Amino acid sequence: MSTKQKIKKNPDRSCTDCGTLNCYRQEKEFPDFCPTESIGSDEIDGITAGYRGDGMDARIARASAEIEGVYYGKLTRAEEIIAFANRLGLKKIGLATCIGLSEEARIYSRVLKANGLECYSALCKIGSVDKTGIGMDESFKIQQGGHESICNPILQAKMLERHGTELNVIIGLCVGHDSLFMKHSSAPVTTLITKDRVLGHNPAAALYTCGFYYKRLFDGERKL
Ligand code: SF4
């Protein structure tokens, strides 16, 4: 590839418009809008350099790639997280847990301990601040007329930091609350469970079935 940055044709097209995925094995052709071709090797080489050496980014990159290579299709995600922590030498795992998945979090804390890791967890309702306390109208509560706490992902992140967790695992935080948690976590974050209250925590099911049952996904007239 040329070191000179090329002008990308069709600049609005991106990887989801690609039919070759040639960046993976270089057995086909890069499409004319391919960012791999237009970025230029200087920038790619600069980023690649960050994956070498002893820095945390480099160690995470290599541990992830090793787990992918060694355990491809063999370990569950619950196990891969343990393998990941072990490769990085991280002993204390933080669990950022949704109240709706508190039982799953309890089970996972036992799994971690059975595998020689320490665990500290923070539930989403930690701090017990009523929703009206952040300017939310009572009507936004699931059950109106009584105390109903906000999810408090920033406090979750602070508590895990205070207890020295070295890798934080999201167990079912809400869309957006997870964004805040990831933004404020001092330790690297990965996800064990991505919450989908309708689809049994399998959000991909909506995409698998969008040809019929979930064709409403394409209804742009809806105001979501
Ligand atoms: S980087 Fe290029 S080859 Fe890879 S998916 Fe995107 S457009 Fe396709």
GROMACS .gro file of C-alpha atoms and ligand atoms in nm:
model
  232
    1MET     CA    1   0.000   0.000   0.000
    2SER     CA    2   0.124   0.348  -0.079
    3THR     CA    3   0.240   0.561   0.211
    4LYS     CA    4   0.070   0.853   0.043
    5GLN     CA    5  -0.285   0.912   0.153
    6LYS     CA    6  -0.526   0.850  -0.134
    7ILE     CA    7  -0.839   1.051  -0.193
    8LYS     CA    8  -1.123   0.817  -0.112
    9LYS     CA    9  -1.392   0.779  -0.380
   10ASN     CA   10  -1.753   0.758  -0.258
   11PRO     CA   11  -1.666   0.910   0.081
   12ASP     CA   12  -2.012   0.836   0.225
   13ARG     CA   13  -1.968   0.462   0.181
   14SER     CA   14  -1.801   0.265   0.457
   15CYS     CA   15  -1.732  -0.087   0.579
   16THR     CA   16  -2.100  -0.183   0.595
   17ASP     CA   17  -2.118  -0.123   0.219
   18CYS     CA   18  -1.824  -0.353   0.149
   19GLY     CA   19  -1.870  -0.686  -0.028
   20THR     CA   20  -1.512  -0.811  -0.006
   21LEU     CA   21  -1.395  -0.762   0.355
   22ASN     CA   22  -1.052  -0.778   0.198
   23CYS     CA   23  -0.884  -0.617   0.500
   24TYR     CA   24  -0.911  -0.956   0.673
   25ARG     CA   25  -0.707  -1.191   0.453
   26GLN     CA   26  -0.613  -0.982   0.147
   27GLU     CA   27  -0.739  -1.251  -0.088
   28LYS     CA   28  -0.975  -1.022  -0.282
   29GLU     CA   29  -0.980  -0.652  -0.375
   30PHE     CA   30  -1.022  -0.341  -0.164
   31PRO     CA   31  -1.330  -0.148  -0.283
   32ASP     CA   32  -1.268   0.203  -0.414
   33PHE     CA   33  -1.411   0.361  -0.098
   34CYS     CA   34  -1.202   0.145   0.136
   35PRO     CA   35  -1.068   0.339   0.435
   36THR     CA   36  -0.775   0.097   0.469
   37GLU     CA   37  -0.649   0.226   0.137
   38SER     CA   38  -0.728   0.592   0.198
   39ILE     CA   39  -0.596   0.624   0.555
   40GLY     CA   40  -0.237   0.584   0.447
   41SER     CA   41   0.030   0.362   0.598
   42ASP     CA   42   0.183   0.632   0.819
   43GLU     CA   43  -0.128   0.655   1.036
   44ILE     CA   44  -0.183   0.278   1.036
   45ASP     CA   45   0.181   0.217   1.130
   46GLY     CA   46   0.156   0.474   1.410
   47ILE     CA   47  -0.144   0.302   1.560
   48THR     CA   48   0.011  -0.043   1.512
   49ALA     CA   49   0.316   0.072   1.706
   50GLY     CA   50   0.088   0.130   2.004
   51TYR     CA   51   0.003  -0.240   2.006
   52ARG     CA   52   0.368  -0.334   2.056
   53GLY     CA   53   0.575  -0.302   2.371
   54ASP     CA   54   0.468  -0.319   2.733
   55GLY     CA   55   0.199  -0.051   2.754
   56MET     CA   56  -0.153  -0.149   2.860
   57ASP     CA   57  -0.298  -0.104   2.510
   58ALA     CA   58  -0.035  -0.338   2.372
   59ARG     CA   59  -0.087  -0.598   2.642
   60ILE     CA   60  -0.464  -0.589   2.595
   61ALA     CA   61  -0.430  -0.616   2.218
   62ARG     CA   62  -0.204  -0.919   2.238
   63ALA     CA   63  -0.404  -1.093   2.514
   64SER     CA   64  -0.726  -1.049   2.313
   65ALA     CA   65  -0.565  -1.181   1.995
   66GLU     CA   66  -0.416  -1.477   2.180
   67ILE     CA   67  -0.752  -1.572   2.331
   68GLU     CA   68  -0.919  -1.543   1.992
   69GLY     CA   69  -0.655  -1.765   1.837
   70VAL     CA   70  -0.629  -2.028   2.110
   71TYR     CA   71  -0.992  -2.059   2.215
   72TYR     CA   72  -1.181  -1.973   1.895
   73GLY     CA   73  -1.522  -2.135   1.926
   74LYS     CA   74  -1.418  -2.328   2.236
   75LEU     CA   75  -1.475  -2.102   2.537
   76THR     CA   76  -1.787  -1.916   2.642
   77ARG     CA   77  -1.758  -1.544   2.700
   78ALA     CA   78  -1.783  -1.605   3.077
   79GLU     CA   79  -1.466  -1.813   3.043
   80GLU     CA   80  -1.290  -1.587   2.796
   81ILE     CA   81  -1.307  -1.300   3.047
   82ILE     CA   82  -1.122  -1.515   3.300
   83ALA     CA   83  -0.863  -1.615   3.040
   84PHE     CA   84  -0.823  -1.248   2.950
   85ALA     CA   85  -0.770  -1.140   3.312
   86ASN     CA   86  -0.521  -1.423   3.365
   87ARG     CA   87  -0.313  -1.326   3.063
   88LEU     CA   88  -0.294  -0.969   3.186
   89GLY     CA   89  -0.218  -1.077   3.543
   90LEU     CA   90  -0.528  -0.894   3.670
   91LYS     CA   91  -0.651  -1.038   3.997
   92LYS     CA   92  -0.936  -0.813   4.107
   93ILE     CA   93  -1.243  -0.802   3.885
   94GLY     CA   94  -1.516  -0.540   3.919
   95LEU     CA   95  -1.873  -0.620   3.829
   96ALA     CA   96  -2.094  -0.330   3.719
   97THR     CA   97  -2.429  -0.493   3.759
   98CYS     CA   98  -2.787  -0.421   3.659
   99ILE     CA   99  -3.043  -0.487   3.933
  100GLY     CA  100  -3.239  -0.698   3.687
  101LEU     CA  101  -2.937  -0.925   3.649
  102SER     CA  102  -2.826  -0.933   4.010
  103GLU     CA  103  -2.870  -1.310   4.030
  104GLU     CA  104  -2.651  -1.362   3.724
  105ALA     CA  105  -2.393  -1.130   3.886
  106ARG     CA  106  -2.398  -1.339   4.203
  107ILE     CA  107  -2.336  -1.652   4.002
  108TYR     CA  108  -2.054  -1.488   3.807
  109SER     CA  109  -1.885  -1.367   4.125
  110ARG     CA  110  -1.880  -1.729   4.242
  111VAL     CA  111  -1.740  -1.836   3.904
  112LEU     CA  112  -1.461  -1.577   3.932
  113LYS     CA  113  -1.372  -1.684   4.284
  114ALA     CA  114  -1.374  -2.051   4.184
  115ASN     CA  115  -1.116  -1.957   3.923
  116GLY     CA  116  -0.885  -1.785   4.170
  117LEU     CA  117  -0.991  -1.425   4.106
  118GLU     CA  118  -1.115  -1.163   4.349
  119CYS     CA  119  -1.437  -0.978   4.288
  120TYR     CA  120  -1.602  -0.654   4.394
  121SER     CA  121  -1.943  -0.556   4.259
  122ALA     CA  122  -2.148  -0.237   4.241
  123LEU     CA  123  -2.520  -0.252   4.160
  124CYS     CA  124  -2.670   0.012   3.929
  125LYS     CA  125  -2.893   0.155   4.204
  126ILE     CA  126  -2.600   0.228   4.434
  127GLY     CA  127  -2.642   0.561   4.615
  128SER     CA  128  -3.021   0.519   4.612
  129VAL     CA  129  -3.098   0.859   4.454
  130ASP     CA  130  -3.462   0.908   4.355
  131LYS     CA  131  -3.524   0.976   3.985
  132THR     CA  132  -3.685   1.310   4.065
  133GLY     CA  133  -3.352   1.411   4.220
  134ILE     CA  134  -3.198   1.455   3.874
  135GLY     CA  135  -3.495   1.643   3.731
  136MET     CA  136  -3.685   1.344   3.596
  137ASP     CA  137  -4.062   1.374   3.600
  138GLU     CA  138  -4.249   1.127   3.823
  139SER     CA  139  -4.421   0.996   3.507
  140PHE     CA  140  -4.092   0.846   3.388
  141LYS     CA  141  -4.083   0.609   3.682
  142ILE     CA  142  -4.176   0.248   3.610
  143GLN     CA  143  -4.390   0.255   3.926
  144GLN     CA  144  -4.509   0.605   4.014
  145GLY     CA  145  -4.583   0.732   4.363
  146GLY     CA  146  -4.285   0.601   4.555
  147HIS     CA  147  -3.907   0.611   4.571
  148GLU     CA  148  -3.749   0.475   4.255
  149SER     CA  149  -3.376   0.509   4.218
  150ILE     CA  150  -3.181   0.621   3.916
  151CYS     CA  151  -2.915   0.400   3.773
  152ASN     CA  152  -2.589   0.552   3.889
  153PRO     CA  153  -2.312   0.437   3.657
  154ILE     CA  154  -2.068   0.711   3.756
  155LEU     CA  155  -2.092   0.607   4.121
  156GLN     CA  156  -2.054   0.243   4.015
  157ALA     CA  157  -1.731   0.336   3.836
  158LYS     CA  158  -1.607   0.536   4.138
  159MET     CA  159  -1.679   0.251   4.379
  160LEU     CA  160  -1.499  -0.003   4.166
  161GLU     CA  161  -1.202   0.233   4.138
  162ARG     CA  162  -1.201   0.286   4.515
  163HIS     CA  163  -1.184  -0.089   4.566
  164GLY     CA  164  -0.897  -0.128   4.324
  165THR     CA  165  -1.061  -0.337   4.056
  166GLU     CA  166  -0.828  -0.395   3.762
  167LEU     CA  167  -1.079  -0.510   3.500
  168ASN     CA  168  -1.445  -0.410   3.507
  169VAL     CA  169  -1.718  -0.631   3.363
  170ILE     CA  170  -2.057  -0.495   3.262
  171ILE     CA  171  -2.345  -0.723   3.351
  172GLY     CA  172  -2.652  -0.587   3.177
  173LEU     CA  173  -2.626  -0.211   3.221
  174CYS     CA  174  -2.887  -0.012   3.028
  175VAL     CA  175  -2.813   0.153   2.696
  176GLY     CA  176  -2.659   0.487   2.789
  177HIS     CA  177  -2.588   0.396   3.148
  178ASP     CA  178  -2.328   0.163   3.003
  179SER     CA  179  -2.190   0.459   2.804
  180LEU     CA  180  -2.146   0.659   3.123
  181PHE     CA  181  -1.991   0.366   3.304
  182MET     CA  182  -1.738   0.307   3.027
  183LYS     CA  183  -1.659   0.678   3.014
  184HIS     CA  184  -1.589   0.699   3.387
  185SER     CA  185  -1.430   0.361   3.458
  186SER     CA  186  -1.064   0.391   3.546
  187ALA     CA  187  -1.002   0.023   3.467
  188PRO     CA  188  -1.048  -0.137   3.124
  189VAL     CA  189  -1.407  -0.248   3.061
  190THR     CA  190  -1.553  -0.553   2.892
  191THR     CA  191  -1.908  -0.684   2.877
  192LEU     CA  192  -2.043  -1.017   2.993
  193ILE     CA  193  -2.414  -0.949   2.929
  194THR     CA  194  -2.566  -0.689   2.697
  195LYS     CA  195  -2.914  -0.621   2.826
  196ASP     CA  196  -3.215  -0.661   2.599
  197ARG     CA  197  -3.527  -0.671   2.813
  198VAL     CA  198  -3.739  -0.803   2.528
  199LEU     CA  199  -3.508  -1.059   2.370
  200GLY     CA  200  -3.358  -1.236   2.672
  201HIS     CA  201  -3.035  -1.035   2.648
  202ASN     CA  202  -2.971  -1.133   2.290
  203PRO     CA  203  -3.006  -0.804   2.097
  204ALA     CA  204  -2.880  -0.971   1.780
  205ALA     CA  205  -3.208  -1.167   1.763
  206ALA     CA  206  -3.386  -0.854   1.636
  207LEU     CA  207  -3.142  -0.842   1.345
  208TYR     CA  208  -3.164  -1.215   1.275
  209THR     CA  209  -3.544  -1.189   1.249
  210CYS     CA  210  -3.580  -0.847   1.086
  211GLY     CA  211  -3.695  -1.000   0.757
  212PHE     CA  212  -4.035  -1.071   0.912
  213TYR     CA  213  -4.096  -1.047   1.288
  214TYR     CA  214  -3.886  -0.739   1.344
  215LYS     CA  215  -3.925  -0.568   1.007
  216ARG     CA  216  -4.041  -0.265   1.207
  217LEU     CA  217  -3.671  -0.193   1.260
  218PHE     CA  218  -3.675  -0.041   0.911
  219ASP     CA  219  -3.983   0.176   0.979
  220GLY     CA  220  -3.823   0.519   0.979
  221GLU     CA  221  -4.163   0.685   1.031
  222ARG     CA  222  -4.166   0.579   1.395
  223LYS     CA  223  -4.039   0.832   1.645
  224LEU     CA  224  -3.822   0.632   1.881
  225SF4     S1  225  -1.166  -0.176   0.560
  225SF4    FE1  226  -1.195  -0.186   0.335
  225SF4     S2  227  -1.191  -0.404   0.287
  225SF4    FE2  228  -1.224  -0.386   0.507
  225SF4     S3  229  -1.448  -0.393   0.532
  225SF4    FE3  230  -1.387  -0.177   0.523
  225SF4     S4  231  -1.411  -0.125   0.306
  225SF4    FE4  232  -1.403  -0.348   0.314
   0.00000   0.00000   0.00000
